[in-house]
PDB file of C-alpha atoms in Angstrom:
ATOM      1  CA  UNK A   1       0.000   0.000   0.000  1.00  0.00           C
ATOM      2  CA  UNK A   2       1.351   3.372  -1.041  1.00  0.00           C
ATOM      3  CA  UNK A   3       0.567   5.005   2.679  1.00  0.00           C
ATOM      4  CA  UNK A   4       2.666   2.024   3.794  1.00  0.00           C
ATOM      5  CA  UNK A   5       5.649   3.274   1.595  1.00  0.00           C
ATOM      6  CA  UNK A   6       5.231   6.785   2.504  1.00  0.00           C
ATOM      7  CA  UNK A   7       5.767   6.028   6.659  1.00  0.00           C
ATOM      8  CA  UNK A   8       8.651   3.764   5.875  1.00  0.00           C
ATOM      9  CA  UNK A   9      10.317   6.671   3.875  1.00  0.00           C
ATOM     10  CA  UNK A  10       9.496   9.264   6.391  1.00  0.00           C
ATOM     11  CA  UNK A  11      11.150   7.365   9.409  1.00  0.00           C
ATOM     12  CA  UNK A  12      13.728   6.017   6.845  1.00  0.00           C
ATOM     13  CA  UNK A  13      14.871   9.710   6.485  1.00  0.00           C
ATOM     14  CA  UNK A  14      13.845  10.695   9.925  1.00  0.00           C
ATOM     15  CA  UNK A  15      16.691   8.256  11.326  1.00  0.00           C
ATOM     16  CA  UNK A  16      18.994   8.625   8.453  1.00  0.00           C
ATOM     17  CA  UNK A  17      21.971   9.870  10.963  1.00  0.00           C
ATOM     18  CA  UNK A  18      21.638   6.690  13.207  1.00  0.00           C
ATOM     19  CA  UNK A  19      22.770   2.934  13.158  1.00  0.00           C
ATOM     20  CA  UNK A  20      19.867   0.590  13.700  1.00  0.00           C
ATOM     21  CA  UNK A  21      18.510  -2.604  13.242  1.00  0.00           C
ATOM     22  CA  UNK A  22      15.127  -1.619  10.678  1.00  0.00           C
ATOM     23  CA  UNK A  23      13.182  -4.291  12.291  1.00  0.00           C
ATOM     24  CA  UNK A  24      12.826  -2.701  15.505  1.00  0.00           C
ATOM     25  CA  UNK A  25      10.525  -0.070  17.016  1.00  0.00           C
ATOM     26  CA  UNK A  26      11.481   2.878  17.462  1.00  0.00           C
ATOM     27  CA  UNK A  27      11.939   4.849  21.089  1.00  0.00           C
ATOM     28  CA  UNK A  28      10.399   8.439  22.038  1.00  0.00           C
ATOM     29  CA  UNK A  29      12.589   9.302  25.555  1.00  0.00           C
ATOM     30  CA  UNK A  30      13.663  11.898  27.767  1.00  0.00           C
ATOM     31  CA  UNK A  31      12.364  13.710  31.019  1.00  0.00           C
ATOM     32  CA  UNK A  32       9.165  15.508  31.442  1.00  0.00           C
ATOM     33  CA  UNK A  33      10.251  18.937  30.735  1.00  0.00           C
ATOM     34  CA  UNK A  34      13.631  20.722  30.174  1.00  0.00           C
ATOM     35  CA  UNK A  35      14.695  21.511  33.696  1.00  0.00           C
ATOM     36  CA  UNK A  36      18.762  21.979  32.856  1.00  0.00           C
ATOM     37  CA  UNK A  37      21.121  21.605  30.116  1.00  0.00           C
ATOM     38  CA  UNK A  38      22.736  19.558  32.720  1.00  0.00           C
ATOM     39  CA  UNK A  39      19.639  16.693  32.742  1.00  0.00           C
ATOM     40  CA  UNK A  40      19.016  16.717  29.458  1.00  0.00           C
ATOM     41  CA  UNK A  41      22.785  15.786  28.534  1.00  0.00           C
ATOM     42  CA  UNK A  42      22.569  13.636  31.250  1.00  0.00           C
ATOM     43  CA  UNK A  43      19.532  11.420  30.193  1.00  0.00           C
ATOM     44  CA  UNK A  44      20.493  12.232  26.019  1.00  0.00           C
ATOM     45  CA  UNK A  45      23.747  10.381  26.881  1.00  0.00           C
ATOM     46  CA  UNK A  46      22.588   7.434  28.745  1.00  0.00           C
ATOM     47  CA  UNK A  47      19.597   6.775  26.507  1.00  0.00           C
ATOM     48  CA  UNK A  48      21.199   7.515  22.903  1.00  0.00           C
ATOM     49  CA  UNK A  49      23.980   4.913  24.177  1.00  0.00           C
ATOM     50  CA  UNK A  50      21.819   2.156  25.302  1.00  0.00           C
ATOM     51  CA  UNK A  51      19.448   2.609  21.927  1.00  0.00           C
ATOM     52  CA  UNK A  52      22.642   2.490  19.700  1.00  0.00           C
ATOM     53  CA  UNK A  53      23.677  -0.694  21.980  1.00  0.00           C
ATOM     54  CA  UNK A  54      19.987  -2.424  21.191  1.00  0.00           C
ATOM     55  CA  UNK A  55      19.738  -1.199  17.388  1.00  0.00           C
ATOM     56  CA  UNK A  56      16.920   0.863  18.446  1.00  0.00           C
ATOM     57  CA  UNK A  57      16.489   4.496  16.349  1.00  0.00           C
ATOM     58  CA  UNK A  58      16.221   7.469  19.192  1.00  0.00           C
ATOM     59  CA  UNK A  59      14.098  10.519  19.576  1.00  0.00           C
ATOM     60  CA  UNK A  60      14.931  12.883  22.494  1.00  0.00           C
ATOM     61  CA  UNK A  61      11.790  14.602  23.918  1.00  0.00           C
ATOM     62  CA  UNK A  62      11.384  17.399  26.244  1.00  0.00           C
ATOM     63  CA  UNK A  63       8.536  19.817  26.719  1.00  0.00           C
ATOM     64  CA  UNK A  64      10.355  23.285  26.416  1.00  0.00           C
ATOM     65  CA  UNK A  65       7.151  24.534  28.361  1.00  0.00           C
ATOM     66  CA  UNK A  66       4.563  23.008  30.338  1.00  0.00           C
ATOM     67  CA  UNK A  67       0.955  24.515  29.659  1.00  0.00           C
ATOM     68  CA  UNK A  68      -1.588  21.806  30.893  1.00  0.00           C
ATOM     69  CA  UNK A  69      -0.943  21.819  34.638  1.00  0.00           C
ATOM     70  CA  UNK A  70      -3.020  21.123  37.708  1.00  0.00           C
ATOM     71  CA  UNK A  71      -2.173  23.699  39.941  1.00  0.00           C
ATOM     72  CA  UNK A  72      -1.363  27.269  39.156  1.00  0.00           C
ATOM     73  CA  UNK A  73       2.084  26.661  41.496  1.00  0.00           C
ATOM     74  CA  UNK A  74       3.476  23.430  39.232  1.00  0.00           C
ATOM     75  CA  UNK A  75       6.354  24.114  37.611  1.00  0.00           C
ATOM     76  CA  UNK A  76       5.956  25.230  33.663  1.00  0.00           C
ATOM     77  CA  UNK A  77       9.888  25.583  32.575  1.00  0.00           C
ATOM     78  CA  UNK A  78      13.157  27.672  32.263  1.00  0.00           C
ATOM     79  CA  UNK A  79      11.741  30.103  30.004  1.00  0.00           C
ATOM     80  CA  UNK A  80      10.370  29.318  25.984  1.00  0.00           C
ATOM     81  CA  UNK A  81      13.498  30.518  24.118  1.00  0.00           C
ATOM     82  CA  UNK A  82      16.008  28.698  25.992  1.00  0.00           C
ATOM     83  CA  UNK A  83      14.333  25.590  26.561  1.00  0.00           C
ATOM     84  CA  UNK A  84      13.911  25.000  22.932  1.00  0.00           C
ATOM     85  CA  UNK A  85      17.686  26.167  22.350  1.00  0.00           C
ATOM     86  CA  UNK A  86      18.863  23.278  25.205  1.00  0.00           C
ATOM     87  CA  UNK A  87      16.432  20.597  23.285  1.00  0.00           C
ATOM     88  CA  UNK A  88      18.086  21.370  20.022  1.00  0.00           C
ATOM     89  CA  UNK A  89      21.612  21.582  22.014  1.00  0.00           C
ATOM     90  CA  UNK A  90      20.820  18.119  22.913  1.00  0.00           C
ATOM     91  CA  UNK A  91      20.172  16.768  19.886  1.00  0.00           C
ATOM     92  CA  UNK A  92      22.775  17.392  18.104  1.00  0.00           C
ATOM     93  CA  UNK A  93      25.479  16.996  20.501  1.00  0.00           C
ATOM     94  CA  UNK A  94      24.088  12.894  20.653  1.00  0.00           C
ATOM     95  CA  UNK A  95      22.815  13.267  16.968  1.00  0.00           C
ATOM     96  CA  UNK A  96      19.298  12.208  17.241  1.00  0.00           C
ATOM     97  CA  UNK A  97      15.938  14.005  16.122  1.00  0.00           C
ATOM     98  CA  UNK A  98      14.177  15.977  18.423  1.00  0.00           C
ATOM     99  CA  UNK A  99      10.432  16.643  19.552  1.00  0.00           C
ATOM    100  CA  UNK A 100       8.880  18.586  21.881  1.00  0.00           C
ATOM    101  CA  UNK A 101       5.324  19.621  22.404  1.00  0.00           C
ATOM    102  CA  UNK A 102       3.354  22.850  21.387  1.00  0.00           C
ATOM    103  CA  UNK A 103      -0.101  24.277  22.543  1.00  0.00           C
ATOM    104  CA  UNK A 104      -1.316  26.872  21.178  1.00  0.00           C
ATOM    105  CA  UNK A 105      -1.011  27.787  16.777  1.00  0.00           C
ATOM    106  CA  UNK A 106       1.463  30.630  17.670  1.00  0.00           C
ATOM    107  CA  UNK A 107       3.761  28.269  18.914  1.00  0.00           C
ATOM    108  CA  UNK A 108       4.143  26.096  16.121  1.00  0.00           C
ATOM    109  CA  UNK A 109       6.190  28.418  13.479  1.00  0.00           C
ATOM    110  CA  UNK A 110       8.753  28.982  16.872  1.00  0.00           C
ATOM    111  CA  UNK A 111       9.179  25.562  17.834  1.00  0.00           C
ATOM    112  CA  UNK A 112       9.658  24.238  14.218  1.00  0.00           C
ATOM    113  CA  UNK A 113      12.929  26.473  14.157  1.00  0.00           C
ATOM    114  CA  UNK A 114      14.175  23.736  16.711  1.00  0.00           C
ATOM    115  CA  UNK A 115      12.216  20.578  16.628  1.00  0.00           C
ATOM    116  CA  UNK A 116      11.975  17.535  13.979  1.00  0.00           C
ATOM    117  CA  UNK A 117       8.393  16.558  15.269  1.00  0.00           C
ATOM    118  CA  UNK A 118       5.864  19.011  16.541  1.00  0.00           C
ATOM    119  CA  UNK A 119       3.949  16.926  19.489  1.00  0.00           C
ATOM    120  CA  UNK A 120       0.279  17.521  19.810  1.00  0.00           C
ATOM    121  CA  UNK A 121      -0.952  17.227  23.513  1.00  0.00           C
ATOM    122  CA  UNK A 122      -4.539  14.745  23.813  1.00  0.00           C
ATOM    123  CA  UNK A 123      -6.326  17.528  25.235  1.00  0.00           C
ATOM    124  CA  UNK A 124      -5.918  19.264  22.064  1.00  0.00           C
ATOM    125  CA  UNK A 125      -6.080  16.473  19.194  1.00  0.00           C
ATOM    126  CA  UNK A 126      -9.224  18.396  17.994  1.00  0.00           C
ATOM    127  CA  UNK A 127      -7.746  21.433  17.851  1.00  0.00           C
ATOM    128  CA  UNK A 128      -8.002  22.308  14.153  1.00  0.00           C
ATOM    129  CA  UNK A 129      -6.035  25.449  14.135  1.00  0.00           C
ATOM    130  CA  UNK A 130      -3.377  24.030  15.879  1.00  0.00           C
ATOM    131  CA  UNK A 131      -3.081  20.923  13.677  1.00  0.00           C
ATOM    132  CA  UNK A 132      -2.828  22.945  10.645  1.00  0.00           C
ATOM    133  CA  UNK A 133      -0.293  25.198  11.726  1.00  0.00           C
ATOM    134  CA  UNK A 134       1.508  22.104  12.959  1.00  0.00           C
ATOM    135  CA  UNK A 135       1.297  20.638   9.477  1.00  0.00           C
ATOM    136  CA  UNK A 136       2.171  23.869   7.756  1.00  0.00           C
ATOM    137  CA  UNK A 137       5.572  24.062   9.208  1.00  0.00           C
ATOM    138  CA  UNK A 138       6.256  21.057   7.036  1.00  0.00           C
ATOM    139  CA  UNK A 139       7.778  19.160  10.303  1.00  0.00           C
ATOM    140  CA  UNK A 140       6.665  15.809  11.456  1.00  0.00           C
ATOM    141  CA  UNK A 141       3.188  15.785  13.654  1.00  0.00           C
ATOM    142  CA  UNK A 142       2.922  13.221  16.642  1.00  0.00           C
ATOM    143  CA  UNK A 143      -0.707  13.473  17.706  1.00  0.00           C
ATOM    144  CA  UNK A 144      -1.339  12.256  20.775  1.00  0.00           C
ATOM    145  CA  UNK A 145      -5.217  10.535  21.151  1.00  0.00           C
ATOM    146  CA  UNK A 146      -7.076  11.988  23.526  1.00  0.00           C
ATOM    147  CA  UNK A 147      -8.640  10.363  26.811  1.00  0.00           C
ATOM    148  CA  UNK A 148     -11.991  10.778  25.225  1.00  0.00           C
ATOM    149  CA  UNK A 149     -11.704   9.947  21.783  1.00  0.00           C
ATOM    150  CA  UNK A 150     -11.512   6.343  19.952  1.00  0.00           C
ATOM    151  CA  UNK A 151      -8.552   5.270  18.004  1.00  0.00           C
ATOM    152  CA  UNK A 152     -10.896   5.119  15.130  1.00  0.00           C
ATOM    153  CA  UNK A 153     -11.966   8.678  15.300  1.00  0.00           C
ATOM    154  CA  UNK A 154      -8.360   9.717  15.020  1.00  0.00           C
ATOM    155  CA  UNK A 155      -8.846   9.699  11.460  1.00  0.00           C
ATOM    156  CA  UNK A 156      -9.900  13.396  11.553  1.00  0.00           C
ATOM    157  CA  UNK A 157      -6.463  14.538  13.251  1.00  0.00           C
ATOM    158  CA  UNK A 158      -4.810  13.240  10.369  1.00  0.00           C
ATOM    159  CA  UNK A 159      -7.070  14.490   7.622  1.00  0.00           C
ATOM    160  CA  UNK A 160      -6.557  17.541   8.917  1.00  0.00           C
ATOM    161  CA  UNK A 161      -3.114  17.746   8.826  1.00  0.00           C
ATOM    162  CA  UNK A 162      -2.749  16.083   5.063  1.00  0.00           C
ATOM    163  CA  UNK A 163      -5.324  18.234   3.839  1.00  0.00           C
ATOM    164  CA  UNK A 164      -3.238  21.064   4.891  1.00  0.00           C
ATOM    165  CA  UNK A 165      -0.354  19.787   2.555  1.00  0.00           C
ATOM    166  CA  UNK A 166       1.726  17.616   5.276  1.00  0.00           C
ATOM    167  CA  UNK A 167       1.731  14.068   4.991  1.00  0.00           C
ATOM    168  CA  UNK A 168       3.932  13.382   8.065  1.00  0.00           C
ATOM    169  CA  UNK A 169       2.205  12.095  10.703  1.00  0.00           C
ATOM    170  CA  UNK A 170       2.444   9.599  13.771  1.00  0.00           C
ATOM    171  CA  UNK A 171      -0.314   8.533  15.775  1.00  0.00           C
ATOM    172  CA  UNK A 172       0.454   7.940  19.668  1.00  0.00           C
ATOM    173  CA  UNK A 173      -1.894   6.021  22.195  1.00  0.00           C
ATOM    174  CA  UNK A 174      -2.078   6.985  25.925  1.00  0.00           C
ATOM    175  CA  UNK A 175      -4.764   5.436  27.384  1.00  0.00           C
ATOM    176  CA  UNK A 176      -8.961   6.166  28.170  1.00  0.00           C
ATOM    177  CA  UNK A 177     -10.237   8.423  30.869  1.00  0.00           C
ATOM    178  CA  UNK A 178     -11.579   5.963  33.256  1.00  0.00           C
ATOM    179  CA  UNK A 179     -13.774   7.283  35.972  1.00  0.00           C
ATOM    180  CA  UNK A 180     -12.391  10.452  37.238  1.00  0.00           C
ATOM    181  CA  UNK A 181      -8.642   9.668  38.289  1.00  0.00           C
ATOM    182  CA  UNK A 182      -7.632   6.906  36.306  1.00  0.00           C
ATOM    183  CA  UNK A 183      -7.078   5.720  32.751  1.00  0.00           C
ATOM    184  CA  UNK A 184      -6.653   2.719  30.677  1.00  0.00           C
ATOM    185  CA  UNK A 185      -5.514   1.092  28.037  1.00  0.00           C
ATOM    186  CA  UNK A 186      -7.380  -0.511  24.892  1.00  0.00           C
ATOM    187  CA  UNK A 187      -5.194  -2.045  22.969  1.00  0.00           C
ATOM    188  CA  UNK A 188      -7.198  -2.697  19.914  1.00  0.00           C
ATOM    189  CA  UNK A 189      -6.788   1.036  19.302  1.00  0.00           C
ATOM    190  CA  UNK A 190      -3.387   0.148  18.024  1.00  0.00           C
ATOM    191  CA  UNK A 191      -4.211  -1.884  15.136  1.00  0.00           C
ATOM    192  CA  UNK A 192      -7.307   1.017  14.639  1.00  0.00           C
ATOM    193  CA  UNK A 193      -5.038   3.825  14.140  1.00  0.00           C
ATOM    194  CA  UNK A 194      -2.332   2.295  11.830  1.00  0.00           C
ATOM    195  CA  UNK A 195      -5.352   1.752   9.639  1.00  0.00           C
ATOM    196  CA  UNK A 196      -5.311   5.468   9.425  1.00  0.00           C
ATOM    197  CA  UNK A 197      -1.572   5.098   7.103  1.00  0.00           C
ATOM    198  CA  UNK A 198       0.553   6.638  10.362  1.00  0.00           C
ATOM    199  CA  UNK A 199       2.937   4.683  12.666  1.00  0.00           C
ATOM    200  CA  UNK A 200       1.639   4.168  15.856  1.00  0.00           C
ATOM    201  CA  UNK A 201       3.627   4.876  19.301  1.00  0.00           C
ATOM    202  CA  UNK A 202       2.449   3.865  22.584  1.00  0.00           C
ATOM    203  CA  UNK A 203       3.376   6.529  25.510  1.00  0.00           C
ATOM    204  CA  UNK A 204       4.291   4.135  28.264  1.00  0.00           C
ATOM    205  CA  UNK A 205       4.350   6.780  30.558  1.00  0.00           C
ATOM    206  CA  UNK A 206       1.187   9.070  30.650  1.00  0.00           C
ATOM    207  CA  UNK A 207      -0.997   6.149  29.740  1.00  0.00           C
ATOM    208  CA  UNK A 208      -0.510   5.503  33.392  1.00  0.00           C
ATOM    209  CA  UNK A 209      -1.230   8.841  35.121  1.00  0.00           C
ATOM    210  CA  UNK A 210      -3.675   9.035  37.604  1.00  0.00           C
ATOM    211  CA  UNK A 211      -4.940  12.735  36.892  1.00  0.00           C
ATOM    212  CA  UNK A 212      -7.161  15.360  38.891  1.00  0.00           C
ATOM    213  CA  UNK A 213      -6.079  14.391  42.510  1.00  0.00           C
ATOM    214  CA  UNK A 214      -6.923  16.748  45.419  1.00  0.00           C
ATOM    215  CA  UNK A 215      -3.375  17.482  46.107  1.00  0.00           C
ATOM    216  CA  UNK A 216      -2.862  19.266  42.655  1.00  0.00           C
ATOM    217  CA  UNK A 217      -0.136  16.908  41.656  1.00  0.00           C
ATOM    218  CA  UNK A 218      -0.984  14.177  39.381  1.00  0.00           C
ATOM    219  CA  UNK A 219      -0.471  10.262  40.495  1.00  0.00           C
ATOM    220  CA  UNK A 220       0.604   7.444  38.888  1.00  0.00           C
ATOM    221  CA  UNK A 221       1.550   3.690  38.354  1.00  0.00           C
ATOM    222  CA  UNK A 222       5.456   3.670  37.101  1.00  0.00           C
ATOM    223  CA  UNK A 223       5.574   0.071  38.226  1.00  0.00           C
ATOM    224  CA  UNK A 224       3.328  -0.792  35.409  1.00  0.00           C
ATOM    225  CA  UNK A 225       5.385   0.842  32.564  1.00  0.00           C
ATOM    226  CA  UNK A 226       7.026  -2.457  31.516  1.00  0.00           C
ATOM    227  CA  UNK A 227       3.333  -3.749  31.381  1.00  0.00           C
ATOM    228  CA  UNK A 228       2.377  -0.922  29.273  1.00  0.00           C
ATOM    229  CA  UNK A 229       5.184  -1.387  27.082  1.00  0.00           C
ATOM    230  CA  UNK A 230       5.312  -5.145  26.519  1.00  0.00           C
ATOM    231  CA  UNK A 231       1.730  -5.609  25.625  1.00  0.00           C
ATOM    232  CA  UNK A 232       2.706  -2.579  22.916  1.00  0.00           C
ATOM    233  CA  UNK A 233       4.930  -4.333  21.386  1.00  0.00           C
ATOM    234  CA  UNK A 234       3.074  -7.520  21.518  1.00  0.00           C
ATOM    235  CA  UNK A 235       0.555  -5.240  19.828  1.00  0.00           C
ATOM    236  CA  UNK A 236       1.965  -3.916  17.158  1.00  0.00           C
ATOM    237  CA  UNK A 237       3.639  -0.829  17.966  1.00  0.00           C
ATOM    238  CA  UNK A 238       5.721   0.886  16.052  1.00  0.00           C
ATOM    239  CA  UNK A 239       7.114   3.062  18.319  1.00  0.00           C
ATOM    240  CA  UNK A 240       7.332   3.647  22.338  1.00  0.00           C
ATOM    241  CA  UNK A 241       7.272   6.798  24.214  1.00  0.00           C
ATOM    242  CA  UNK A 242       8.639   6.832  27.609  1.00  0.00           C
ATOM    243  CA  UNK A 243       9.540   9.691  29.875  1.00  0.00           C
ATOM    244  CA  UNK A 244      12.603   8.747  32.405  1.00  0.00           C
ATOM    245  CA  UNK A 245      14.830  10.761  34.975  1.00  0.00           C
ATOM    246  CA  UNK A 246      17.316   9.756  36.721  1.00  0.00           C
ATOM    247  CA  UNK A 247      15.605  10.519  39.963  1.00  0.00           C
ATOM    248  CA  UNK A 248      11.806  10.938  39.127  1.00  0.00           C
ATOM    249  CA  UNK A 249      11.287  11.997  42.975  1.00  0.00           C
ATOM    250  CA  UNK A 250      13.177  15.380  42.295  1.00  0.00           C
ATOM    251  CA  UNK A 251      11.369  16.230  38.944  1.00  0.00           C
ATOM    252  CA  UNK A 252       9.790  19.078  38.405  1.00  0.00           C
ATOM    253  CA  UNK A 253       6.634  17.458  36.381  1.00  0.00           C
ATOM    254  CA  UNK A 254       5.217  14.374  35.981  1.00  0.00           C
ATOM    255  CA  UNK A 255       7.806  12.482  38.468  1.00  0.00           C
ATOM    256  CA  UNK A 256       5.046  10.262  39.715  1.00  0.00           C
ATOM    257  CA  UNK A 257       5.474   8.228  36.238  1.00  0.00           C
ATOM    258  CA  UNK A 258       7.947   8.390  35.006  1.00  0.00           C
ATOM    259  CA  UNK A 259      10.826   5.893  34.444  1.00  0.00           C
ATOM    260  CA  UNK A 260      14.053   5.394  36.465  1.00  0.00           C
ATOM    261  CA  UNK A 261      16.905   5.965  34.272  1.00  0.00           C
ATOM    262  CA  UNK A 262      18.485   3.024  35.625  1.00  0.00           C
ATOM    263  CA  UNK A 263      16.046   0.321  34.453  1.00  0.00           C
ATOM    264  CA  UNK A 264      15.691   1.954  30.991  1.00  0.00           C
ATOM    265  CA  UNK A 265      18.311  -0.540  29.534  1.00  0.00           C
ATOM    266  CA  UNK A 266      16.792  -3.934  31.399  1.00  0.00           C
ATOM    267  CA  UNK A 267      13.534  -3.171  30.264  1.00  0.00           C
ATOM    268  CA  UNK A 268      14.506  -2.316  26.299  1.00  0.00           C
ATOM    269  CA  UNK A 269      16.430  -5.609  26.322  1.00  0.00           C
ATOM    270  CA  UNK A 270      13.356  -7.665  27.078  1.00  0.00           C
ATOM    271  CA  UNK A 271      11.187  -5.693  24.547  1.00  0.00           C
ATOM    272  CA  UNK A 272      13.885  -6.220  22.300  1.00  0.00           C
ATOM    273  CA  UNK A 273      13.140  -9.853  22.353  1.00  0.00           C
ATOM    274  CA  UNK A 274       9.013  -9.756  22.015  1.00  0.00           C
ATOM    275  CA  UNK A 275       9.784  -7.621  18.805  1.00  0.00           C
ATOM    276  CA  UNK A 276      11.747 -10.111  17.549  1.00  0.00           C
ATOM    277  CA  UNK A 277       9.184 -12.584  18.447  1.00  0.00           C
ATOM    278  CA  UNK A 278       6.127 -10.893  17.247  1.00  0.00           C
ATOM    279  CA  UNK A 279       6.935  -9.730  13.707  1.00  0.00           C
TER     280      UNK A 279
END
């Protein structure tokens, strides 16, 4: 199928500075949010060596800012300008693509000067302004599928962005509202959105937040990240997104899932392995 072509070329030239082995997915990782240059060299080390270890192709991610918070007093980031001057810092010292997410449509002409993929938050997959300015900078668009809408349904996000001339798009899965502070998982939405002619990612990470709790800081089940991941794979996946830090207690967002640094490497071996034994 001609859509089938066009998403091999586009990670085919997305990866085009990296050793890899072609078979295998392909890995979304970094903290949260820029905090320091010194974190993000930290975990854009660590990670970009273990990937190129494993044969697995590398994206760095970092939010340069941080606009859907709970509380007013969470953390947001080092300021617009330099965050997205670190995240491209980072990238090419390690030599790997870059992503990060944007909000609003008057962010996405900014970002683009730094970024290779322009993240879409779920909240705003519906956002029609914002996916066409997305897909008029001409970079890659990651949409992320919102807690309330069905893999199936997804298929608007991406007309929207091809219409606008931009045929570069990745689909990523992060789980169902469930109740009011919990989410979770259907897999079948995997298969469902690489229907729609993008590769599909799974975020590992956010799929198992446990939003809106009374304390203004957002929960979560990091234990379950290899669960996440595994059943991905097992899925169909093309991609994983995981957020890690090398001490998730001290972030400044999202700590409460995210993934040690230390168990990154133990946990891509064994997925690894179900890749090779699913495809």
């Amino acid at each position: 199928m001609n859509y089938l072509c066009a998403m091999k070329n586009m990670l085919t030239n997305l990866f085009s500075g990296q050793q890899y082995d072609s078979t295998n997915f392909f890995l979304i990782a970094g903290p949260c949010v820029v905090e320091s240059e010194e974190l993000l060299m930290e975990v854009g080390d660590k990670v970009s060596t273990i990937c190129r270890n494993l044969g697995i192709p590398y994206i760095f991610k970092a939010s340069y800012r941080k606009a859907n918070r709970t509380s007013a007093s969470s953390f947001t980031g080092v300021g617009d300008e330099t965050g997205l001057q670190l995240l491209q810092k980072t990238g090419k010292a390690y030599k790997v693509p870059v992503t990060t997410d944007i909000h609003g449509h008057d962010e996405a002409a900014m970002a683009a000067k730094y970024a290779d993929i322009l993240q879409i938050p779920a909240f705003l997959c519906r956002q029609t302004d914002l996916l066409i300015a997305a897909a008029e900078t001409g970079k890659i668009v990651n949409v992320k599928k919102g807690q309330f809408v069905s893999g199936p349904s997804m298929k608007f996000a991406v007309e929207k962005i091809v219409k606008a001339g931009n045929e570069n798009v990745i689909l990523t899965e992060r789980g169902n509202t469930f109740g009011y502070q919990d989410l979770v998982v259907d897999y079948r939405n995997i298969p469902w959105m690489k229907e729609h002619g993008a590769p599909v990612v799974m975020d590992c990470t956010h799929s198992l937040q446990q939003p809106n709790q009374t304390t203004g800081v957002t929960g979560g089940n990091p234990q379950l990240i290899g669960t996440i991941a595994s059943a991905a794979i097992a899925s169909g996946a093309d991609g994983l997104f995981i957020e890690t830090h090398p001490n998730p207690a001290v972030a400044k967002s999202d700590g409460a899932n995210m993934l040690r640094l230390e168990l990154l490497e133990g946990l891509l071996q064994k997925l690894v392995k179900i890749r090779k034994a699913v495809i």
